[in-house]
Amino acid sequence: MGEKADVIVIGAGIIGACTGFELAKRGYRVVNVDKLPEAGHGSTSGSCAIIRLHYSTPDGVAMAREGYYYWLDWPKYLGTVDETGLVKYINTGCLVFKTEKNHHLKQVMAALDELCVPYLEYGPQDIPKLLPLLDTSAFGPPTLPSDERFGRPTAEHVAGAIYVPESGLISDPKQSAHNVQRAAEAAGARFRFKAEVVEIRRHHNRVSGITLKDGTQIDAPVVINVAGPHSFIINRMAGVEAGMNIKTRALRQEVCHVAAPEGFDYNQLGTIISDGDIGCYSRPEVGNNILIGSEDPECDTLEYVDDPDDYNTNFTEQWTTQVMREAQRIRGLRIPSQPSGVVDLYDCSDDWIPIYDRSSLDGFYMAVGTSGNQFKNAPVVGVLMAELVEAVEGGHDHDRDPVRFSMKYTKRPCNVGFYSRLRTINPNSSFSVIG
Ligand SMILES: Cc1cc2nc3c(=O)[nH]c(=O)nc-3n(C[C@H](O)[C@H](O)[C@H](O)COP(=O)(O)OP(=O)(O)OC[C@H]3O[C@@H](n4cnc5c(N)ncnc54)[C@H](O)[C@@H]3O)c2cc1C
């Protein structure tokens, strides 16, 4: 006899854990399976865990706004203790530079206005009042270091910026998944680690369960793919990829970890910076350090990975390029000779907007394509997936009439159809990690 469950969640990263938690709270017998040894060991552990509210669509801002409140209310959301400690939300604010490419943030400001998210507009002369270390010369559009234009100002000043005070970061992304695992277990969910899914079983056009690498079979009428950068492999296993208009791929990323300029307390005074003019984002990191990630400017070659279990995990020239780019903006930033930081993978969708949806196989769902920007939304995605599963399993035709639900904090309706696998590419996307 195989094991039985009501719902199998493939993956125990932050989004898989939140999905399992919400379904367990609604009375489903849930089992989360993950091939790694602990929750959050996958791409969640490499996350910069930035909680920011600026997105280029109102739906994007609404989701982030809702997620923000869950992080503020973290102990209440969990409703239980984790013996290894709870993560903390640290507010830093976020400075976003205006560029031609982001249309001087017109869409972003309209989306923030729609959700009543406060922000301040800064002229170039005001930016150093927020962070005196910043050089306000314009360098964009970003180039490669091999280009003779690299590092040379292209205008005296950037076009300006906005500052969103309600933005910050989570102290430990991996631990956040462990927190949710404990909460889900308290609600009745089970977690199986070192359990690799090798087969999605079906009966006619309905999913019937999974088979693990050790031969164990778990039967369930609902299986949810939350496998992060492995999502495309699981979708192919289930035979549902051909029925998707938007697909996912694994995209390699390097995040640099460097010391803040000497004599400046970056942990107290620094902020998150989203800087399309130099093609980087950055944030304060404990120990007076700075994390620098890429906003994937057009001059860079995107490195998609065919096998998420076998890719280059060493730092490359990309690391140096990102630090050199950031050093254009932050005066006194030194470029260390020894690179350190994180090499990890995004689960990237064709338009950098996630897919939260059912599939062409009845009972098989997916929360995938999180494109480097959905950590912040994980608790909301958990609710969204639970609403979707309940409605569709109750007979609702989601593809014809998308499921909607009212979000708890913002009281705004969330149209799950926005995240459909059948959508055409969303032209309002930034086609970058900004979403
Ligand atoms: C470098 C980097 C920086 C980021 N920065 C931010 C940020 O600042 N802010 C933000 O909001 N978002 C950010 N993100 C995105 C965010 O971290 C992700 O969207 C989120 O962590 C994805 O969670 P997940 O649970 O979907 O996936 P994962 O954490 O990747 O979990 C998927 C799990 O599925 C398991 N799995 C895969 N295949 C199988 C199988 N066959 N059998 C069993 N288990 C399997 C894996 O082992 C893994 O544990 C960043 C991502 C990266 C990589």
PDB file of N, CA, C and O and ligand atoms in Angstrom, residues 10-17 33-36 38 40-51 55 195-198 212 226-231 233-234 237 253-255 281 283 342-347 367 370-377 433, ligand 1:
ATOM      1  N   ILE A  10       5.155  19.773  -4.213  1.00  0.00           N
ATOM      2  CA  ILE A  10       6.547  19.436  -4.582  1.00  0.00           C
ATOM      3  C   ILE A  10       7.404  20.668  -4.334  1.00  0.00           C
ATOM      4  O   ILE A  10       7.297  21.668  -5.041  1.00  0.00           O
ATOM      5  N   GLY A  11       8.238  20.619  -3.291  1.00  0.00           N
ATOM      6  CA  GLY A  11       9.105  21.739  -2.936  1.00  0.00           C
ATOM      7  C   GLY A  11       8.800  22.243  -1.536  1.00  0.00           C
ATOM      8  O   GLY A  11       7.632  22.322  -1.133  1.00  0.00           O
ATOM      9  N   ALA A  12       9.864  22.547  -0.795  1.00  0.00           N
ATOM     10  CA  ALA A  12       9.716  23.118   0.549  1.00  0.00           C
ATOM     11  C   ALA A  12      10.579  24.368   0.662  1.00  0.00           C
ATOM     12  O   ALA A  12      11.262  24.605   1.661  1.00  0.00           O
ATOM     13  N   GLY A  13      10.583  25.174  -0.422  1.00  0.00           N
ATOM     14  CA  GLY A  13      11.144  26.522  -0.344  1.00  0.00           C
ATOM     15  C   GLY A  13      10.095  27.409   0.307  1.00  0.00           C
ATOM     16  O   GLY A  13       9.053  26.925   0.784  1.00  0.00           O
ATOM     17  N   ILE A  14      10.320  28.715   0.299  1.00  0.00           N
ATOM     18  CA  ILE A  14       9.373  29.598   1.000  1.00  0.00           C
ATOM     19  C   ILE A  14       7.979  29.520   0.378  1.00  0.00           C
ATOM     20  O   ILE A  14       6.969  29.535   1.097  1.00  0.00           O
ATOM     21  N   ILE A  15       7.891  29.376  -0.938  1.00  0.00           N
ATOM     22  CA  ILE A  15       6.557  29.384  -1.560  1.00  0.00           C
ATOM     23  C   ILE A  15       5.874  28.026  -1.373  1.00  0.00           C
ATOM     24  O   ILE A  15       4.683  27.955  -1.074  1.00  0.00           O
ATOM     25  N   GLY A  16       6.642  26.950  -1.483  1.00  0.00           N
ATOM     26  CA  GLY A  16       6.084  25.613  -1.231  1.00  0.00           C
ATOM     27  C   GLY A  16       5.604  25.488   0.209  1.00  0.00           C
ATOM     28  O   GLY A  16       4.518  24.946   0.480  1.00  0.00           O
ATOM     29  N   ALA A  17       6.400  26.002   1.158  1.00  0.00           N
ATOM     30  CA  ALA A  17       6.030  25.898   2.578  1.00  0.00           C
ATOM     31  C   ALA A  17       4.759  26.702   2.855  1.00  0.00           C
ATOM     32  O   ALA A  17       3.841  26.223   3.542  1.00  0.00           O
ATOM     33  N   VAL A  33       7.064  17.508  -0.240  1.00  0.00           N
ATOM     34  CA  VAL A  33       8.247  16.663  -0.478  1.00  0.00           C
ATOM     35  C   VAL A  33       9.353  17.512  -1.095  1.00  0.00           C
ATOM     36  O   VAL A  33       9.083  18.356  -1.953  1.00  0.00           O
ATOM     37  N   ASP A  34      10.568  17.297  -0.629  1.00  0.00           N
ATOM     38  CA  ASP A  34      11.686  18.067  -1.174  1.00  0.00           C
ATOM     39  C   ASP A  34      12.912  17.166  -1.260  1.00  0.00           C
ATOM     40  O   ASP A  34      13.184  16.398  -0.338  1.00  0.00           O
ATOM     41  N   LYS A  35      13.638  17.282  -2.350  1.00  0.00           N
ATOM     42  CA  LYS A  35      14.801  16.399  -2.508  1.00  0.00           C
ATOM     43  C   LYS A  35      15.993  16.849  -1.651  1.00  0.00           C
ATOM     44  O   LYS A  35      16.921  16.076  -1.428  1.00  0.00           O
ATOM     45  N   LEU A  36      15.946  18.077  -1.153  1.00  0.00           N
ATOM     46  CA  LEU A  36      17.048  18.571  -0.319  1.00  0.00           C
ATOM     47  C   LEU A  36      16.789  18.226   1.152  1.00  0.00           C
ATOM     48  O   LEU A  36      15.691  17.824   1.520  1.00  0.00           O
ATOM     49  N   GLU A  38      16.603  20.090   3.969  1.00  0.00           N
ATOM     50  CA  GLU A  38      15.872  20.983   4.887  1.00  0.00           C
ATOM     51  C   GLU A  38      15.038  21.973   4.098  1.00  0.00           C
ATOM     52  O   GLU A  38      15.321  22.231   2.919  1.00  0.00           O
ATOM     53  N   GLY A  40      13.817  25.397   2.587  1.00  0.00           N
ATOM     54  CA  GLY A  40      14.492  26.631   2.174  1.00  0.00           C
ATOM     55  C   GLY A  40      15.909  26.451   1.669  1.00  0.00           C
ATOM     56  O   GLY A  40      16.620  27.434   1.444  1.00  0.00           O
ATOM     57  N   HIS A  41      16.339  25.195   1.465  1.00  0.00           N
ATOM     58  CA  HIS A  41      17.705  24.938   1.004  1.00  0.00           C
ATOM     59  C   HIS A  41      17.912  25.232  -0.479  1.00  0.00           C
ATOM     60  O   HIS A  41      19.033  25.331  -0.948  1.00  0.00           O
ATOM     61  N   GLY A  42      16.801  25.329  -1.230  1.00  0.00           N
ATOM     62  CA  GLY A  42      16.902  25.592  -2.672  1.00  0.00           C
ATOM     63  C   GLY A  42      17.150  27.067  -2.931  1.00  0.00           C
ATOM     64  O   GLY A  42      17.890  27.709  -2.171  1.00  0.00           O
ATOM     65  N   SER A  43      16.539  27.623  -3.972  1.00  0.00           N
ATOM     66  CA  SER A  43      16.864  29.007  -4.339  1.00  0.00           C
ATOM     67  C   SER A  43      16.441  30.003  -3.258  1.00  0.00           C
ATOM     68  O   SER A  43      16.975  31.114  -3.199  1.00  0.00           O
ATOM     69  N   THR A  44      15.529  29.604  -2.362  1.00  0.00           N
ATOM     70  CA  THR A  44      15.153  30.501  -1.252  1.00  0.00           C
ATOM     71  C   THR A  44      16.387  30.886  -0.432  1.00  0.00           C
ATOM     72  O   THR A  44      16.514  32.021   0.019  1.00  0.00           O
ATOM     73  N   SER A  45      17.317  29.937  -0.253  1.00  0.00           N
ATOM     74  CA  SER A  45      18.493  30.235   0.585  1.00  0.00           C
ATOM     75  C   SER A  45      19.403  31.277  -0.078  1.00  0.00           C
ATOM     76  O   SER A  45      20.158  31.960   0.598  1.00  0.00           O
ATOM     77  N   GLY A  46      19.324  31.404  -1.416  1.00  0.00           N
ATOM     78  CA  GLY A  46      20.174  32.381  -2.112  1.00  0.00           C
ATOM     79  C   GLY A  46      19.512  33.731  -2.257  1.00  0.00           C
ATOM     80  O   GLY A  46      20.096  34.675  -2.796  1.00  0.00           O
ATOM     81  N   SER A  47      18.278  33.850  -1.780  1.00  0.00           N
ATOM     82  CA  SER A  47      17.502  35.070  -2.009  1.00  0.00           C
ATOM     83  C   SER A  47      18.086  36.270  -1.265  1.00  0.00           C
ATOM     84  O   SER A  47      18.587  36.142  -0.153  1.00  0.00           O
ATOM     85  N   CYS A  48      17.967  37.450  -1.873  1.00  0.00           N
ATOM     86  CA  CYS A  48      18.365  38.684  -1.172  1.00  0.00           C
ATOM     87  C   CYS A  48      17.256  39.122  -0.218  1.00  0.00           C
ATOM     88  O   CYS A  48      17.450  40.039   0.574  1.00  0.00           O
ATOM     89  N   ALA A  49      16.087  38.475  -0.324  1.00  0.00           N
ATOM     90  CA  ALA A  49      14.983  38.671   0.622  1.00  0.00           C
ATOM     91  C   ALA A  49      14.577  40.136   0.773  1.00  0.00           C
ATOM     92  O   ALA A  49      14.238  40.599   1.859  1.00  0.00           O
ATOM     93  N   ILE A  50      14.614  40.851  -0.350  1.00  0.00           N
ATOM     94  CA  ILE A  50      14.197  42.262  -0.323  1.00  0.00           C
ATOM     95  C   ILE A  50      12.675  42.327  -0.385  1.00  0.00           C
ATOM     96  O   ILE A  50      12.039  41.653  -1.202  1.00  0.00           O
ATOM     97  N   ILE A  51      12.120  43.123   0.512  1.00  0.00           N
ATOM     98  CA  ILE A  51      10.669  43.332   0.557  1.00  0.00           C
ATOM     99  C   ILE A  51      10.448  44.766   0.078  1.00  0.00           C
ATOM    100  O   ILE A  51      10.653  45.710   0.827  1.00  0.00           O
ATOM    101  N   TYR A  55       6.481  47.950  -8.199  1.00  0.00           N
ATOM    102  CA  TYR A  55       6.359  47.065  -9.365  1.00  0.00           C
ATOM    103  C   TYR A  55       5.774  47.897 -10.487  1.00  0.00           C
ATOM    104  O   TYR A  55       5.229  48.979 -10.236  1.00  0.00           O
ATOM    105  N   ALA A 195      13.654  13.559  -0.530  1.00  0.00           N
ATOM    106  CA  ALA A 195      12.606  12.808  -1.233  1.00  0.00           C
ATOM    107  C   ALA A 195      12.458  13.410  -2.631  1.00  0.00           C
ATOM    108  O   ALA A 195      11.771  14.424  -2.804  1.00  0.00           O
ATOM    109  N   GLU A 196      13.110  12.806  -3.594  1.00  0.00           N
ATOM    110  CA  GLU A 196      13.107  13.371  -4.952  1.00  0.00           C
ATOM    111  C   GLU A 196      11.976  12.772  -5.790  1.00  0.00           C
ATOM    112  O   GLU A 196      11.869  11.551  -5.930  1.00  0.00           O
ATOM    113  N   VAL A 197      11.169  13.641  -6.362  1.00  0.00           N
ATOM    114  CA  VAL A 197      10.073  13.184  -7.233  1.00  0.00           C
ATOM    115  C   VAL A 197      10.659  12.820  -8.589  1.00  0.00           C
ATOM    116  O   VAL A 197      11.363  13.618  -9.219  1.00  0.00           O
ATOM    117  N   VAL A 198      10.365  11.590  -9.061  1.00  0.00           N
ATOM    118  CA  VAL A 198      10.869  11.168 -10.373  1.00  0.00           C
ATOM    119  C   VAL A 198       9.729  10.858 -11.351  1.00  0.00           C
ATOM    120  O   VAL A 198       9.970  10.640 -12.530  1.00  0.00           O
ATOM    121  N   LEU A 212       8.656   8.596  -5.782  1.00  0.00           N
ATOM    122  CA  LEU A 212       9.949   9.137  -5.359  1.00  0.00           C
ATOM    123  C   LEU A 212      11.082   8.257  -5.886  1.00  0.00           C
ATOM    124  O   LEU A 212      10.869   7.099  -6.274  1.00  0.00           O
ATOM    125  N   VAL A 226       5.890  23.307  -6.986  1.00  0.00           N
ATOM    126  CA  VAL A 226       6.509  24.523  -6.441  1.00  0.00           C
ATOM    127  C   VAL A 226       8.017  24.239  -6.362  1.00  0.00           C
ATOM    128  O   VAL A 226       8.656  24.426  -5.334  1.00  0.00           O
ATOM    129  N   ALA A 227       8.549  23.764  -7.486  1.00  0.00           N
ATOM    130  CA  ALA A 227       9.923  23.233  -7.507  1.00  0.00           C
ATOM    131  C   ALA A 227      10.968  24.280  -7.865  1.00  0.00           C
ATOM    132  O   ALA A 227      12.116  23.932  -8.161  1.00  0.00           O
ATOM    133  N   GLY A 228      10.621  25.574  -7.839  1.00  0.00           N
ATOM    134  CA  GLY A 228      11.605  26.630  -8.084  1.00  0.00           C
ATOM    135  C   GLY A 228      12.274  26.442  -9.443  1.00  0.00           C
ATOM    136  O   GLY A 228      11.577  26.167 -10.441  1.00  0.00           O
ATOM    137  N   PRO A 229      13.593  26.585  -9.527  1.00  0.00           N
ATOM    138  CA  PRO A 229      14.268  26.489 -10.831  1.00  0.00           C
ATOM    139  C   PRO A 229      14.125  25.120 -11.512  1.00  0.00           C
ATOM    140  O   PRO A 229      14.455  24.986 -12.681  1.00  0.00           O
ATOM    141  N   HIS A 230      13.629  24.117 -10.775  1.00  0.00           N
ATOM    142  CA  HIS A 230      13.362  22.806 -11.393  1.00  0.00           C
ATOM    143  C   HIS A 230      11.929  22.717 -11.909  1.00  0.00           C
ATOM    144  O   HIS A 230      11.486  21.639 -12.312  1.00  0.00           O
ATOM    145  N   SER A 231      11.194  23.829 -11.909  1.00  0.00           N
ATOM    146  CA  SER A 231       9.755  23.748 -12.230  1.00  0.00           C
ATOM    147  C   SER A 231       9.511  23.193 -13.628  1.00  0.00           C
ATOM    148  O   SER A 231       8.567  22.430 -13.843  1.00  0.00           O
ATOM    149  N   ILE A 233      11.188  21.029 -15.234  1.00  0.00           N
ATOM    150  CA  ILE A 233      11.412  19.571 -15.262  1.00  0.00           C
ATOM    151  C   ILE A 233      10.153  18.862 -14.754  1.00  0.00           C
ATOM    152  O   ILE A 233       9.689  17.882 -15.335  1.00  0.00           O
ATOM    153  N   ILE A 234       9.588  19.396 -13.663  1.00  0.00           N
ATOM    154  CA  ILE A 234       8.381  18.783 -13.087  1.00  0.00           C
ATOM    155  C   ILE A 234       7.203  18.938 -14.067  1.00  0.00           C
ATOM    156  O   ILE A 234       6.415  18.012 -14.253  1.00  0.00           O
ATOM    157  N   MET A 237       7.632  16.381 -16.637  1.00  0.00           N
ATOM    158  CA  MET A 237       7.304  15.066 -16.057  1.00  0.00           C
ATOM    159  C   MET A 237       5.794  14.833 -16.077  1.00  0.00           C
ATOM    160  O   MET A 237       5.321  13.727 -16.322  1.00  0.00           O
ATOM    161  N   GLN A 253      22.381  33.480 -11.742  1.00  0.00           N
ATOM    162  CA  GLN A 253      22.590  34.826 -11.201  1.00  0.00           C
ATOM    163  C   GLN A 253      23.760  34.844 -10.235  1.00  0.00           C
ATOM    164  O   GLN A 253      23.970  33.870  -9.512  1.00  0.00           O
ATOM    165  N   GLU A 254      24.497  35.952 -10.212  1.00  0.00           N
ATOM    166  CA  GLU A 254      25.551  36.135  -9.207  1.00  0.00           C
ATOM    167  C   GLU A 254      25.179  37.328  -8.323  1.00  0.00           C
ATOM    168  O   GLU A 254      24.732  38.362  -8.824  1.00  0.00           O
ATOM    169  N   VAL A 255      25.314  37.145  -7.030  1.00  0.00           N
ATOM    170  CA  VAL A 255      25.093  38.247  -6.083  1.00  0.00           C
ATOM    171  C   VAL A 255      26.419  38.499  -5.365  1.00  0.00           C
ATOM    172  O   VAL A 255      27.044  37.561  -4.852  1.00  0.00           O
ATOM    173  N   TYR A 281      20.959  46.299  -8.438  1.00  0.00           N
ATOM    174  CA  TYR A 281      20.251  46.629  -7.205  1.00  0.00           C
ATOM    175  C   TYR A 281      21.187  46.285  -6.055  1.00  0.00           C
ATOM    176  O   TYR A 281      22.111  45.464  -6.206  1.00  0.00           O
ATOM    177  N   ARG A 283      21.630  46.247  -1.421  1.00  0.00           N
ATOM    178  CA  ARG A 283      20.994  46.432  -0.108  1.00  0.00           C
ATOM    179  C   ARG A 283      22.028  46.260   0.991  1.00  0.00           C
ATOM    180  O   ARG A 283      23.055  45.579   0.803  1.00  0.00           O
ATOM    181  N   VAL A 342      26.878  34.948  -3.609  1.00  0.00           N
ATOM    182  CA  VAL A 342      25.994  33.807  -3.894  1.00  0.00           C
ATOM    183  C   VAL A 342      25.903  33.606  -5.407  1.00  0.00           C
ATOM    184  O   VAL A 342      25.814  34.578  -6.152  1.00  0.00           O
ATOM    185  N   VAL A 343      25.961  32.352  -5.839  1.00  0.00           N
ATOM    186  CA  VAL A 343      25.593  32.024  -7.227  1.00  0.00           C
ATOM    187  C   VAL A 343      24.364  31.127  -7.131  1.00  0.00           C
ATOM    188  O   VAL A 343      24.402  30.103  -6.450  1.00  0.00           O
ATOM    189  N   ASP A 344      23.264  31.527  -7.750  1.00  0.00           N
ATOM    190  CA  ASP A 344      22.035  30.729  -7.645  1.00  0.00           C
ATOM    191  C   ASP A 344      21.207  30.902  -8.913  1.00  0.00           C
ATOM    192  O   ASP A 344      21.662  31.536  -9.880  1.00  0.00           O
ATOM    193  N   LEU A 345      20.009  30.337  -8.891  1.00  0.00           N
ATOM    194  CA  LEU A 345      19.170  30.329 -10.100  1.00  0.00           C
ATOM    195  C   LEU A 345      17.826  30.985  -9.835  1.00  0.00           C
ATOM    196  O   LEU A 345      17.219  30.753  -8.787  1.00  0.00           O
ATOM    197  N   TYR A 346      17.373  31.783 -10.793  1.00  0.00           N
ATOM    198  CA  TYR A 346      15.979  32.214 -10.797  1.00  0.00           C
ATOM    199  C   TYR A 346      15.181  31.150 -11.561  1.00  0.00           C
ATOM    200  O   TYR A 346      15.698  30.544 -12.500  1.00  0.00           O
ATOM    201  N   ASP A 347      13.921  31.013 -11.189  1.00  0.00           N
ATOM    202  CA  ASP A 347      12.966  30.242 -11.997  1.00  0.00           C
ATOM    203  C   ASP A 347      12.225  31.293 -12.820  1.00  0.00           C
ATOM    204  O   ASP A 347      11.276  31.913 -12.348  1.00  0.00           O
ATOM    205  N   ALA A 367       2.928  26.769  -8.926  1.00  0.00           N
ATOM    206  CA  ALA A 367       3.290  28.111  -8.452  1.00  0.00           C
ATOM    207  C   ALA A 367       4.754  28.246  -8.855  1.00  0.00           C
ATOM    208  O   ALA A 367       5.657  27.861  -8.105  1.00  0.00           O
ATOM    209  N   THR A 370       8.862  32.353 -10.624  1.00  0.00           N
ATOM    210  CA  THR A 370       8.862  33.465  -9.666  1.00  0.00           C
ATOM    211  C   THR A 370       9.929  34.521  -9.996  1.00  0.00           C
ATOM    212  O   THR A 370       9.989  35.563  -9.344  1.00  0.00           O
ATOM    213  N   SER A 371      10.745  34.265 -11.003  1.00  0.00           N
ATOM    214  CA  SER A 371      11.563  35.273 -11.691  1.00  0.00           C
ATOM    215  C   SER A 371      12.364  36.213 -10.787  1.00  0.00           C
ATOM    216  O   SER A 371      12.485  37.408 -11.070  1.00  0.00           O
ATOM    217  N   GLY A 372      12.860  35.675  -9.687  1.00  0.00           N
ATOM    218  CA  GLY A 372      13.769  36.459  -8.840  1.00  0.00           C
ATOM    219  C   GLY A 372      13.090  37.527  -8.013  1.00  0.00           C
ATOM    220  O   GLY A 372      13.775  38.376  -7.425  1.00  0.00           O
ATOM    221  N   ASN A 373      11.731  37.519  -7.957  1.00  0.00           N
ATOM    222  CA  ASN A 373      11.111  38.636  -7.227  1.00  0.00           C
ATOM    223  C   ASN A 373       9.864  38.255  -6.445  1.00  0.00           C
ATOM    224  O   ASN A 373       9.035  39.126  -6.169  1.00  0.00           O
ATOM    225  N   GLN A 374       9.743  36.979  -6.044  1.00  0.00           N
ATOM    226  CA  GLN A 374       8.492  36.604  -5.367  1.00  0.00           C
ATOM    227  C   GLN A 374       8.690  36.139  -3.924  1.00  0.00           C
ATOM    228  O   GLN A 374       7.723  35.708  -3.286  1.00  0.00           O
ATOM    229  N   PHE A 375       9.903  36.215  -3.402  1.00  0.00           N
ATOM    230  CA  PHE A 375      10.083  35.862  -1.988  1.00  0.00           C
ATOM    231  C   PHE A 375       9.096  36.662  -1.139  1.00  0.00           C
ATOM    232  O   PHE A 375       8.387  36.136  -0.281  1.00  0.00           O
ATOM    233  N   LYS A 376       9.078  37.966  -1.406  1.00  0.00           N
ATOM    234  CA  LYS A 376       8.250  38.888  -0.616  1.00  0.00           C
ATOM    235  C   LYS A 376       6.776  38.502  -0.630  1.00  0.00           C
ATOM    236  O   LYS A 376       6.036  38.815   0.273  1.00  0.00           O
ATOM    237  N   ASN A 377       6.345  37.852  -1.721  1.00  0.00           N
ATOM    238  CA  ASN A 377       4.918  37.563  -1.891  1.00  0.00           C
ATOM    239  C   ASN A 377       4.523  36.190  -1.381  1.00  0.00           C
ATOM    240  O   ASN A 377       3.335  35.830  -1.448  1.00  0.00           O
ATOM    241  N   VAL A 433      14.107  41.535 -13.275  1.00  0.00           N
ATOM    242  CA  VAL A 433      13.809  41.114 -11.911  1.00  0.00           C
ATOM    243  C   VAL A 433      12.848  42.091 -11.215  1.00  0.00           C
ATOM    244  O   VAL A 433      12.211  41.751 -10.222  1.00  0.00           O
TER     245      VAL A 433
HETATM  246  C1  LIG B   1      19.913  35.224  -6.142  1.00  0.00           C
HETATM  247  C2  LIG B   1      18.463  35.464  -5.848  1.00  0.00           C
HETATM  248  C3  LIG B   1      18.054  36.657  -5.259  1.00  0.00           C
HETATM  249  C4  LIG B   1      16.695  36.878  -5.017  1.00  0.00           C
HETATM  250  N1  LIG B   1      16.321  38.026  -4.376  1.00  0.00           N
HETATM  251  C5  LIG B   1      15.001  38.246  -4.099  1.00  0.00           C
HETATM  252  C6  LIG B   1      14.613  39.403  -3.389  1.00  0.00           C
HETATM  253  O1  LIG B   1      15.441  40.185  -2.973  1.00  0.00           O
HETATM  254  N2  LIG B   1      13.279  39.587  -3.144  1.00  0.00           N
HETATM  255  C7  LIG B   1      12.323  38.716  -3.597  1.00  0.00           C
HETATM  256  O2  LIG B   1      11.122  38.961  -3.375  1.00  0.00           O
HETATM  257  N3  LIG B   1      12.673  37.585  -4.269  1.00  0.00           N
HETATM  258  C8  LIG B   1      13.985  37.332  -4.512  1.00  0.00           C
HETATM  259  N4  LIG B   1      14.372  36.191  -5.150  1.00  0.00           N
HETATM  260  C9  LIG B   1      13.330  35.235  -5.566  1.00  0.00           C
HETATM  261  C10 LIG B   1      12.867  34.339  -4.446  1.00  0.00           C
HETATM  262  O3  LIG B   1      13.939  33.999  -3.618  1.00  0.00           O
HETATM  263  C11 LIG B   1      12.207  33.118  -5.046  1.00  0.00           C
HETATM  264  O4  LIG B   1      11.130  33.544  -5.859  1.00  0.00           O
HETATM  265  C12 LIG B   1      11.679  32.179  -3.988  1.00  0.00           C
HETATM  266  O5  LIG B   1      12.646  31.912  -3.002  1.00  0.00           O
HETATM  267  C13 LIG B   1      11.260  30.869  -4.651  1.00  0.00           C
HETATM  268  O6  LIG B   1      10.783  29.986  -3.660  1.00  0.00           O
HETATM  269  P1  LIG B   1      10.257  28.569  -4.102  1.00  0.00           P
HETATM  270  O7  LIG B   1       9.744  27.921  -2.881  1.00  0.00           O
HETATM  271  O8  LIG B   1       9.335  28.714  -5.260  1.00  0.00           O
HETATM  272  O9  LIG B   1      11.539  27.824  -4.734  1.00  0.00           O
HETATM  273  P2  LIG B   1      12.819  27.141  -4.048  1.00  0.00           P
HETATM  274  O10 LIG B   1      13.248  27.814  -2.813  1.00  0.00           O
HETATM  275  O11 LIG B   1      13.830  26.992  -5.130  1.00  0.00           O
HETATM  276  O12 LIG B   1      12.264  25.714  -3.641  1.00  0.00           O
HETATM  277  C14 LIG B   1      11.988  24.716  -4.596  1.00  0.00           C
HETATM  278  C15 LIG B   1      12.278  23.393  -3.948  1.00  0.00           C
HETATM  279  O13 LIG B   1      11.848  22.362  -4.829  1.00  0.00           O
HETATM  280  C16 LIG B   1      12.710  21.274  -4.628  1.00  0.00           C
HETATM  281  N5  LIG B   1      12.670  20.365  -5.768  1.00  0.00           N
HETATM  282  C17 LIG B   1      13.025  20.611  -7.050  1.00  0.00           C
HETATM  283  N6  LIG B   1      12.880  19.505  -7.803  1.00  0.00           N
HETATM  284  C18 LIG B   1      12.416  18.537  -6.987  1.00  0.00           C
HETATM  285  C19 LIG B   1      12.085  17.163  -7.191  1.00  0.00           C
HETATM  286  N7  LIG B   1      12.182  16.543  -8.373  1.00  0.00           N
HETATM  287  N8  LIG B   1      11.676  16.446  -6.118  1.00  0.00           N
HETATM  288  C20 LIG B   1      11.554  17.031  -4.878  1.00  0.00           C
HETATM  289  N9  LIG B   1      11.871  18.319  -4.651  1.00  0.00           N
HETATM  290  C21 LIG B   1      12.286  19.073  -5.697  1.00  0.00           C
HETATM  291  C22 LIG B   1      14.074  21.904  -4.454  1.00  0.00           C
HETATM  292  O14 LIG B   1      14.953  21.039  -3.767  1.00  0.00           O
HETATM  293  C23 LIG B   1      13.758  23.174  -3.690  1.00  0.00           C
HETATM  294  O15 LIG B   1      14.005  23.079  -2.310  1.00  0.00           O
HETATM  295  C24 LIG B   1      15.724  35.913  -5.390  1.00  0.00           C
HETATM  296  C25 LIG B   1      16.131  34.708  -5.968  1.00  0.00           C
HETATM  297  C26 LIG B   1      17.492  34.471  -6.180  1.00  0.00           C
HETATM  298  C27 LIG B   1      17.917  33.161  -6.780  1.00  0.00           C
END
